[in-house]
Amino acid sequence: MSTQTAETSATNDEQHLIEVLRETLTYAREREYRGWDYGDGMSSRLLRMLPVDNRWLNIFVQELAKRPPINVRPLLLVEQRRNYKGTSLFAMANLNTARLLGEIEWNSTDRIDMESVVKNGEAADTTEQVDYKREAYQLNEWLIANRSVGYSGFCGGHNHKIQHIDGKGLPNDPDIVSTSYAVKSLLSARGLDPMYPSIAQTAEQFIVEDLDYRTVNDGAVINYHLNHSSDIYTINAGAIGARMLIDLYAYFEKESYRRRAQQIFDHIVGLQTDLGGWMYRDPSSSSHLSMDNHHNGFVIESLLRYRAVTGSDRYEETIDRALSFYRETLFDPSGAPNWDENKTYPRDIHASAQGILVFTYAGDLDFARRILAWTLDQLYAGNGRFYYRKHRLYTTRITLMRWCQAWMAYAISEYLTALHEPRSSVPTSR
């Protein structure tokens, strides 16, 4: 293939991906970013009409909504809502799209014209001329307006009940994963409103006080969410919390953010298995998950972020082992995601999206593109709609707004950003 032909092919490929990205955002925007979610069964109006509140009945309905190969949520009258983390991902995807299409300059700190913006999540413009910058602003404003209140700092959580074996999660109970992505979104959108970073900064106190940041023998740990048992540690959630602190450090250059993040990472590094991956929880017996795909991706992405921001090689060996395990065990050479270290199926859309992100941040754009190509071939329905999972004998043709749409929009936008404007992932400081 000649150089000119290769360049033309690459350009056409990028244009195709931009079109898929725009269609994916259109699908979400036309539905006001509302949809079904992974664990939304308890939002069933049928369940809520029953005169009893029984833990096992709640779990039955929750799993009934989640597990069938067809979407039974309409039959259960499950409500379609905005997801807090999904809104953060859509906000960042819209902002990236604005940059890719030239609405704003890379790393621009220009203010948006406030008077031209419809605030607080009102219906968005669905015409062909989409103002992606405005969409990003509206979504970030929604994150602020719908944050969890009554806590030590900025935070957020899922907006539906979740029944656990040992308790019940209530709407807007904050957690570190949802909070971290909202903080990341506000920091990335700092050019839209100069107050965003100062709001995001208060999330440190949420980690320290509400999530019980505490030192242990080899570092530090935090809880995943409120009322979390101190006997169980969710490893990827700790890593995402550390990444949030590093995101804050990248902007504010406050040494305590870096130090606390490093202490959390030090403990997590000590939990790496001989294979190079991480179990979902410590102790591993406390979860049915083992070294599943997308949760390992969260840990690796967080460590890559620490390296990118600090320039430190403190975790270099850990990252190398983890990336090798991630690529060779949790993905097929074709780019198809495996479920965990032992099982191939189901191949999950979230694992695809996280793989695209990890290899993009690791600088392996070829493998990121391979994962993206497999996903478009196997889990893309067209017209901006992605499917949930591929099993050995069938595909679960359900579209979940956060799990499918938000993650893929964000992953594609980050991949295209790396192609279009290779740059450090470190935000500019004040």
Short mmCIF file of C-alpha atoms in Angstrom, two decimals:
data_model
loop_
_atom_site.label_atom_id
_atom_site.label_comp_id
_atom_site.label_asym_id
_atom_site.label_seq_id
_atom_site.Cartn_x
_atom_site.Cartn_y
_atom_site.Cartn_z
CA MET A 1 0.00 0.00 0.00
CA SER A 2 1.39 3.40 -0.98
CA THR A 3 1.90 6.11 1.61
CA GLN A 4 -0.85 8.23 0.04
CA THR A 5 -3.30 5.31 0.01
CA ALA A 6 -2.52 4.53 3.67
CA GLU A 7 -3.05 8.16 4.65
CA THR A 8 -6.38 8.26 2.77
CA SER A 9 -7.49 5.04 4.47
CA ALA A 10 -6.55 6.42 7.90
CA THR A 11 -8.44 9.64 7.20
CA ASN A 12 -11.54 7.73 6.08
CA ASP A 13 -11.33 5.55 9.17
CA GLU A 14 -11.15 8.59 11.43
CA GLN A 15 -14.09 10.20 9.66
CA HIS A 16 -16.11 7.01 10.11
CA LEU A 17 -15.34 6.93 13.83
CA ILE A 18 -16.30 10.58 14.24
CA GLU A 19 -19.62 9.80 12.57
CA VAL A 20 -20.18 6.83 14.91
CA LEU A 21 -19.34 9.08 17.86
CA ARG A 22 -21.81 11.73 16.74
CA GLU A 23 -24.53 9.12 16.16
CA THR A 24 -23.92 7.64 19.60
CA LEU A 25 -24.27 11.06 21.21
CA THR A 26 -27.38 11.75 19.13
CA TYR A 27 -28.98 8.52 20.40
CA ALA A 28 -28.39 9.69 23.98
CA ARG A 29 -29.24 13.35 23.44
CA GLU A 30 -32.60 12.60 21.81
CA ARG A 31 -33.48 10.61 24.94
CA GLU A 32 -32.17 13.38 27.23
CA TYR A 33 -29.43 10.97 28.34
CA ARG A 34 -32.01 8.81 30.11
CA GLY A 35 -32.27 5.07 29.76
CA TRP A 36 -32.14 1.69 31.40
CA ASP A 37 -29.14 0.76 33.49
CA TYR A 38 -27.26 -2.33 34.63
CA GLY A 39 -28.78 -2.70 38.12
CA ASP A 40 -32.01 -0.74 37.83
CA GLY A 41 -34.54 -3.51 38.57
CA MET A 42 -35.70 -1.98 41.83
CA SER A 43 -36.89 1.06 39.88
CA SER A 44 -39.74 -1.18 38.70
CA ARG A 45 -43.07 0.52 39.33
CA LEU A 46 -44.67 -2.93 39.63
CA LEU A 47 -42.32 -3.84 42.47
CA ARG A 48 -42.96 -0.54 44.21
CA MET A 49 -46.73 -1.07 44.07
CA LEU A 50 -46.50 -4.26 46.13
CA PRO A 51 -47.55 -3.90 49.78
CA VAL A 52 -44.39 -5.64 51.05
CA ASP A 53 -40.70 -4.81 51.00
CA ASN A 54 -38.86 -8.13 51.03
CA ARG A 55 -35.12 -8.49 50.48
CA TRP A 56 -35.36 -11.71 48.48
CA LEU A 57 -38.20 -10.46 46.33
CA ASN A 58 -36.20 -7.31 45.63
CA ILE A 59 -33.20 -9.40 44.59
CA PHE A 60 -35.38 -11.61 42.39
CA VAL A 61 -36.83 -8.64 40.49
CA GLN A 62 -33.42 -6.95 40.30
CA GLU A 63 -31.85 -10.06 38.75
CA LEU A 64 -34.88 -10.67 36.56
CA ALA A 65 -34.37 -7.27 34.97
CA LYS A 66 -30.62 -7.79 34.59
CA ARG A 67 -30.05 -11.34 33.35
CA PRO A 68 -32.47 -12.39 30.56
CA PRO A 69 -31.22 -12.27 26.96
CA ILE A 70 -34.17 -10.03 26.07
CA ASN A 71 -35.13 -6.75 27.69
CA VAL A 72 -37.94 -7.40 30.19
CA ARG A 73 -37.62 -3.96 31.80
CA PRO A 74 -40.62 -2.56 29.87
CA LEU A 75 -42.78 -5.40 31.23
CA LEU A 76 -41.58 -4.63 34.76
CA LEU A 77 -42.22 -0.91 34.21
CA VAL A 78 -38.62 -0.06 35.10
CA GLU A 79 -38.10 3.68 34.96
CA GLN A 80 -35.53 5.18 32.62
CA ARG A 81 -33.38 7.69 34.48
CA ARG A 82 -30.14 9.58 34.09
CA ASN A 83 -27.18 7.88 35.67
CA TYR A 84 -24.72 10.10 37.53
CA LYS A 85 -21.55 8.44 36.25
CA GLY A 86 -23.05 8.09 32.78
CA THR A 87 -23.79 11.81 32.71
CA SER A 88 -20.14 12.51 33.54
CA LEU A 89 -19.01 10.31 30.66
CA PHE A 90 -21.44 11.96 28.25
CA ALA A 91 -20.25 15.40 29.37
CA MET A 92 -16.62 14.52 28.62
CA ALA A 93 -17.53 12.86 25.32
CA ASN A 94 -19.42 15.97 24.20
CA LEU A 95 -16.50 18.21 25.19
CA ASN A 96 -14.06 16.00 23.28
CA THR A 97 -16.38 16.11 20.27
CA ALA A 98 -16.50 19.90 20.44
CA ARG A 99 -12.70 19.92 20.22
CA LEU A 100 -12.58 17.33 17.45
CA LEU A 101 -15.02 19.36 15.37
CA GLY A 102 -13.21 22.62 16.05
CA GLU A 103 -15.84 24.27 18.26
CA ILE A 104 -13.14 25.05 20.81
CA GLU A 105 -9.36 24.96 20.75
CA TRP A 106 -7.41 22.22 22.45
CA ASN A 107 -6.86 23.07 26.15
CA SER A 108 -8.90 26.23 25.64
CA THR A 109 -9.97 28.13 28.74
CA ASP A 110 -12.38 30.37 26.84
CA ARG A 111 -15.68 30.95 28.62
CA ILE A 112 -18.91 29.86 27.01
CA ASP A 113 -21.52 32.57 26.31
CA MET A 114 -23.67 31.96 29.38
CA GLU A 115 -26.73 33.73 28.01
CA SER A 116 -26.91 31.36 25.06
CA VAL A 117 -27.01 28.30 27.25
CA VAL A 118 -30.14 26.56 28.46
CA LYS A 119 -29.18 25.52 31.97
CA ASN A 120 -29.73 22.52 34.20
CA GLY A 121 -30.51 19.78 31.77
CA GLU A 122 -33.47 21.18 29.85
CA ALA A 123 -34.21 19.59 26.51
CA ALA A 124 -31.23 19.80 24.19
CA ASP A 125 -31.18 20.93 20.60
CA THR A 126 -31.80 17.90 18.39
CA THR A 127 -31.22 19.60 15.07
CA GLU A 128 -28.29 18.69 12.86
CA GLN A 129 -26.34 21.73 14.09
CA VAL A 130 -25.46 20.45 17.54
CA ASP A 131 -23.58 22.68 19.95
CA TYR A 132 -21.47 20.04 21.71
CA LYS A 133 -19.88 22.63 23.93
CA ARG A 134 -23.30 23.63 25.18
CA GLU A 135 -24.21 19.98 25.74
CA ALA A 136 -21.10 19.52 27.86
CA TYR A 137 -21.96 22.60 29.88
CA GLN A 138 -25.54 21.50 30.50
CA LEU A 139 -24.45 18.04 31.62
CA ASN A 140 -21.86 19.40 34.02
CA GLU A 141 -24.44 21.76 35.46
CA TRP A 142 -26.71 18.74 35.96
CA LEU A 143 -23.92 16.96 37.85
CA ILE A 144 -23.64 19.89 40.23
CA ALA A 145 -27.39 20.29 40.66
CA ASN A 146 -27.88 16.56 41.30
CA ARG A 147 -24.89 15.90 43.53
CA SER A 148 -25.46 14.09 46.82
CA VAL A 149 -25.95 16.58 49.65
CA GLY A 150 -25.21 16.37 53.35
CA TYR A 151 -21.65 15.08 53.00
CA SER A 152 -18.20 16.53 53.61
CA GLY A 153 -17.54 17.44 49.99
CA PHE A 154 -18.71 17.15 46.39
CA CYS A 155 -19.95 13.62 45.62
CA GLY A 156 -22.59 11.66 43.72
CA GLY A 157 -24.05 8.21 43.24
CA HIS A 158 -26.56 6.08 41.38
CA ASN A 159 -30.14 7.29 41.34
CA HIS A 160 -31.99 4.03 41.91
CA LYS A 161 -32.23 1.60 44.78
CA ILE A 162 -29.97 -1.46 44.77
CA GLN A 163 -30.71 -4.46 46.96
CA HIS A 164 -27.65 -6.14 48.46
CA ILE A 165 -27.61 -9.31 50.53
CA ASP A 166 -26.66 -7.34 53.64
CA GLY A 167 -28.46 -4.06 53.01
CA LYS A 168 -29.93 -1.67 50.50
CA GLY A 169 -28.34 1.13 48.52
CA LEU A 170 -30.57 4.17 48.32
CA PRO A 171 -30.83 6.70 45.47
CA ASN A 172 -27.98 9.20 45.50
CA ASP A 173 -25.99 7.31 48.14
CA PRO A 174 -22.57 8.59 47.03
CA ASP A 175 -19.71 6.33 46.02
CA ILE A 176 -16.14 6.95 44.97
CA VAL A 177 -16.51 5.68 41.40
CA SER A 178 -19.42 7.97 40.48
CA THR A 179 -17.78 10.87 42.30
CA SER A 180 -14.43 10.37 40.61
CA TYR A 181 -15.86 10.59 37.10
CA ALA A 182 -17.85 13.69 38.00
CA VAL A 183 -14.67 15.31 39.33
CA LYS A 184 -12.85 14.35 36.15
CA SER A 185 -15.63 15.88 34.08
CA LEU A 186 -15.68 19.16 36.01
CA LEU A 187 -11.89 19.52 35.75
CA SER A 188 -11.94 18.81 32.02
CA ALA A 189 -14.67 21.44 31.55
CA ARG A 190 -12.87 24.13 33.55
CA GLY A 191 -12.97 26.40 30.49
CA LEU A 192 -16.75 26.42 30.57
CA ASP A 193 -16.97 27.75 34.12
CA PRO A 194 -14.01 28.77 36.31
CA MET A 195 -15.88 27.58 39.41
CA TYR A 196 -15.85 23.93 38.35
CA PRO A 197 -12.37 23.10 39.74
CA SER A 198 -13.12 24.62 43.13
CA ILE A 199 -16.31 22.56 43.35
CA ALA A 200 -14.45 19.41 42.32
CA GLN A 201 -11.68 20.08 44.84
CA THR A 202 -14.01 19.56 47.78
CA ALA A 203 -14.35 15.88 46.82
CA GLU A 204 -11.08 15.26 48.66
CA GLN A 205 -12.93 15.72 51.94
CA PHE A 206 -15.53 13.21 50.82
CA ILE A 207 -12.71 10.67 50.47
CA VAL A 208 -10.98 11.56 53.70
CA GLU A 209 -13.98 11.89 55.98
CA ASP A 210 -16.99 10.09 54.50
CA LEU A 211 -15.12 7.22 52.86
CA ASP A 212 -12.80 6.82 55.84
CA TYR A 213 -9.37 7.31 54.26
CA ARG A 214 -7.07 5.42 56.62
CA THR A 215 -3.51 4.18 56.64
CA VAL A 216 -2.61 0.50 56.77
CA ASN A 217 0.74 -1.27 57.07
CA ASP A 218 1.72 -0.86 53.42
CA GLY A 219 -0.19 2.29 52.43
CA ALA A 220 -3.79 3.43 52.73
CA VAL A 221 -7.33 2.36 51.86
CA ILE A 222 -10.73 3.98 51.36
CA ASN A 223 -14.25 2.61 51.27
CA TYR A 224 -16.13 2.14 48.01
CA HIS A 225 -19.30 3.72 49.38
CA LEU A 226 -20.96 4.60 52.64
CA ASN A 227 -21.49 1.94 55.28
CA HIS A 228 -18.91 -0.26 53.59
CA SER A 229 -17.58 -3.08 55.76
CA SER A 230 -13.99 -2.46 56.85
CA ASP A 231 -13.40 -6.20 56.40
CA ILE A 232 -13.86 -5.99 52.61
CA TYR A 233 -11.78 -3.87 50.23
CA THR A 234 -12.95 -3.20 46.66
CA ILE A 235 -9.62 -2.87 44.90
CA ASN A 236 -10.61 -1.09 41.69
CA ALA A 237 -12.68 1.45 43.64
CA GLY A 238 -9.63 2.31 45.72
CA ALA A 239 -7.60 2.78 42.54
CA ILE A 240 -10.25 5.06 41.03
CA GLY A 241 -10.27 7.12 44.23
CA ALA A 242 -6.49 7.47 44.01
CA ARG A 243 -6.84 8.53 40.38
CA MET A 244 -9.30 11.23 41.44
CA LEU A 245 -6.73 12.59 43.89
CA ILE A 246 -4.11 12.59 41.12
CA ASP A 247 -6.53 14.47 38.84
CA LEU A 248 -6.89 17.08 41.58
CA TYR A 249 -3.12 17.16 42.08
CA ALA A 250 -2.60 17.74 38.36
CA TYR A 251 -4.69 20.90 38.57
CA PHE A 252 -4.02 22.28 42.06
CA GLU A 253 -0.48 20.92 42.63
CA LYS A 254 -1.28 20.28 46.28
CA GLU A 255 1.23 17.77 47.61
CA SER A 256 -1.22 16.10 50.02
CA TYR A 257 -3.29 14.92 47.03
CA ARG A 258 -0.30 13.16 45.47
CA ARG A 259 0.81 11.70 48.81
CA ARG A 260 -2.58 10.24 49.64
CA ALA A 261 -2.97 8.83 46.13
CA GLN A 262 0.46 7.24 46.35
CA GLN A 263 -0.37 5.61 49.67
CA ILE A 264 -3.53 4.08 48.18
CA PHE A 265 -1.59 2.86 45.14
CA ASP A 266 1.17 1.40 47.33
CA HIS A 267 -1.38 -0.85 49.03
CA ILE A 268 -3.02 -1.84 45.74
CA VAL A 269 0.32 -2.72 44.16
CA GLY A 270 0.87 -5.14 47.02
CA LEU A 271 -2.38 -6.91 46.10
CA GLN A 272 -1.31 -7.67 42.52
CA THR A 273 -1.43 -11.42 41.88
CA ASP A 274 1.36 -13.53 40.42
CA LEU A 275 -0.52 -13.49 37.09
CA GLY A 276 -0.29 -9.70 36.98
CA GLY A 277 -3.94 -8.85 37.60
CA TRP A 278 -6.10 -7.98 40.59
CA MET A 279 -9.01 -9.76 42.17
CA TYR A 280 -12.19 -7.74 42.49
CA ARG A 281 -12.02 -7.68 46.28
CA ASP A 282 -9.67 -8.39 49.13
CA PRO A 283 -10.24 -10.97 50.48
CA SER A 284 -11.09 -12.58 47.15
CA SER A 285 -13.59 -14.91 48.81
CA SER A 286 -15.89 -11.94 49.50
CA SER A 287 -16.98 -11.67 45.84
CA HIS A 288 -18.10 -14.01 43.07
CA LEU A 289 -15.89 -11.99 40.68
CA SER A 290 -12.25 -12.88 40.23
CA MET A 291 -9.89 -11.00 37.88
CA ASP A 292 -12.59 -9.72 35.56
CA ASN A 293 -11.80 -7.55 32.58
CA HIS A 294 -13.08 -4.02 33.07
CA HIS A 295 -12.30 -3.79 36.79
CA ASN A 296 -8.67 -4.68 36.07
CA GLY A 297 -8.79 -2.00 33.39
CA PHE A 298 -9.80 0.55 36.02
CA VAL A 299 -6.74 -0.29 38.13
CA ILE A 300 -4.34 -0.11 35.20
CA GLU A 301 -5.80 3.15 33.92
CA SER A 302 -5.41 4.69 37.36
CA LEU A 303 -1.76 3.66 37.61
CA LEU A 304 -1.13 5.01 34.11
CA ARG A 305 -2.65 8.31 35.21
CA TYR A 306 -0.32 8.50 38.20
CA ARG A 307 2.67 7.95 35.90
CA ALA A 308 1.47 10.52 33.37
CA VAL A 309 0.87 13.22 35.97
CA THR A 310 3.89 12.70 38.22
CA GLY A 311 6.44 11.40 35.72
CA SER A 312 7.41 8.82 38.34
CA ASP A 313 8.51 5.28 37.52
CA ARG A 314 7.50 4.10 41.00
CA TYR A 315 4.99 1.58 39.60
CA GLU A 316 6.69 0.82 36.29
CA GLU A 317 7.19 -2.90 36.91
CA THR A 318 3.64 -3.23 38.20
CA ILE A 319 2.23 -1.48 35.13
CA ASP A 320 4.28 -3.62 32.73
CA ARG A 321 3.10 -6.86 34.36
CA ALA A 322 -0.47 -5.64 34.49
CA LEU A 323 -0.58 -4.54 30.84
CA SER A 324 0.91 -7.87 29.76
CA PHE A 325 -1.73 -9.79 31.72
CA TYR A 326 -4.49 -7.48 30.52
CA ARG A 327 -3.61 -7.82 26.86
CA GLU A 328 -2.60 -11.48 26.73
CA THR A 329 -5.20 -12.94 29.12
CA LEU A 330 -8.18 -10.59 29.20
CA PHE A 331 -8.27 -9.94 25.43
CA ASP A 332 -8.06 -12.15 22.37
CA PRO A 333 -5.56 -11.16 19.68
CA SER A 334 -8.60 -10.11 17.62
CA GLY A 335 -9.41 -7.42 20.20
CA ALA A 336 -12.36 -9.32 21.67
CA PRO A 337 -12.60 -8.90 25.45
CA ASN A 338 -12.60 -12.02 27.62
CA TRP A 339 -14.70 -12.07 30.78
CA ASP A 340 -11.90 -12.90 33.21
CA GLU A 341 -8.71 -14.97 33.53
CA ASN A 342 -10.64 -18.23 33.12
CA LYS A 343 -13.74 -17.47 31.03
CA THR A 344 -14.10 -16.08 27.54
CA TYR A 345 -17.82 -15.30 27.64
CA PRO A 346 -19.77 -13.16 28.00
CA ARG A 347 -17.90 -10.53 26.04
CA ASP A 348 -19.10 -7.30 27.61
CA ILE A 349 -19.38 -3.85 25.99
CA HIS A 350 -18.00 -2.19 29.14
CA ALA A 351 -14.87 -4.34 28.89
CA SER A 352 -14.46 -3.24 25.27
CA ALA A 353 -14.78 0.44 26.18
CA GLN A 354 -12.37 0.17 29.08
CA GLY A 355 -9.86 -1.68 26.93
CA ILE A 356 -9.97 1.09 24.31
CA LEU A 357 -9.28 3.62 27.07
CA VAL A 358 -6.45 1.68 28.72
CA PHE A 359 -4.51 1.00 25.54
CA THR A 360 -5.10 4.55 24.32
CA TYR A 361 -3.59 5.91 27.54
CA ALA A 362 -0.79 3.35 27.37
CA GLY A 363 0.12 4.64 23.90
CA ASP A 364 -0.83 1.39 22.12
CA LEU A 365 -3.28 2.93 19.69
CA ASP A 366 -3.05 -0.04 17.32
CA PHE A 367 -4.45 -2.44 19.89
CA ALA A 368 -7.02 0.13 21.04
CA ARG A 369 -8.20 0.35 17.43
CA ARG A 370 -8.32 -3.44 17.20
CA ILE A 371 -10.67 -3.58 20.20
CA LEU A 372 -12.75 -0.81 18.69
CA ALA A 373 -12.96 -2.63 15.35
CA TRP A 374 -14.13 -5.84 17.05
CA THR A 375 -16.74 -3.92 19.03
CA LEU A 376 -18.13 -2.15 15.97
CA ASP A 377 -18.30 -5.46 14.14
CA GLN A 378 -19.89 -7.51 16.93
CA LEU A 379 -21.77 -5.17 19.28
CA TYR A 380 -22.77 -2.17 17.18
CA ALA A 381 -26.36 -2.11 15.94
CA GLY A 382 -25.90 1.01 13.83
CA ASN A 383 -27.46 4.45 14.24
CA GLY A 384 -25.43 5.11 17.37
CA ARG A 385 -26.69 2.12 19.33
CA PHE A 386 -24.48 -0.47 21.05
CA TYR A 387 -25.49 -3.85 22.44
CA TYR A 388 -24.79 -5.07 25.96
CA ARG A 389 -23.08 -8.47 25.65
CA LYS A 390 -22.09 -11.22 23.26
CA HIS A 391 -22.43 -14.79 24.52
CA ARG A 392 -21.13 -17.91 22.85
CA LEU A 393 -24.41 -18.69 21.10
CA TYR A 394 -26.28 -15.40 21.12
CA THR A 395 -25.99 -11.65 21.61
CA THR A 396 -27.90 -9.75 24.30
CA ARG A 397 -29.35 -7.04 22.09
CA ILE A 398 -30.15 -4.64 24.90
CA THR A 399 -28.91 -1.05 25.00
CA LEU A 400 -28.12 0.38 28.42
CA MET A 401 -27.57 4.14 28.49
CA ARG A 402 -24.58 4.20 30.85
CA TRP A 403 -23.14 0.72 30.40
CA CYS A 404 -23.25 0.77 26.59
CA GLN A 405 -23.77 4.29 25.24
CA ALA A 406 -21.90 6.50 27.69
CA TRP A 407 -18.86 4.27 27.95
CA MET A 408 -18.52 3.80 24.19
CA ALA A 409 -19.05 7.50 23.45
CA TYR A 410 -16.35 8.40 25.94
CA ALA A 411 -13.96 5.67 24.76
CA ILE A 412 -14.29 6.60 21.08
CA SER A 413 -13.87 10.29 21.87
CA GLU A 414 -10.71 9.65 23.90
CA TYR A 415 -9.25 7.43 21.17
CA LEU A 416 -9.98 10.03 18.49
CA THR A 417 -8.55 12.74 20.72
CA ALA A 418 -5.29 10.80 20.97
CA LEU A 419 -5.21 10.48 17.17
CA HIS A 420 -6.18 14.05 16.44
CA GLU A 421 -4.16 15.90 19.01
CA PRO A 422 -1.48 13.76 20.65
CA ARG A 423 -0.95 15.47 23.95
CA SER A 424 -0.17 14.87 27.61
CA SER A 425 -3.14 13.63 29.61
CA VAL A 426 -2.17 16.09 32.36
CA PRO A 427 -4.57 19.06 32.62
CA THR A 428 -3.02 22.49 32.59
CA SER A 429 -2.61 23.95 36.04
CA ARG A 430 -4.20 27.16 37.25
#
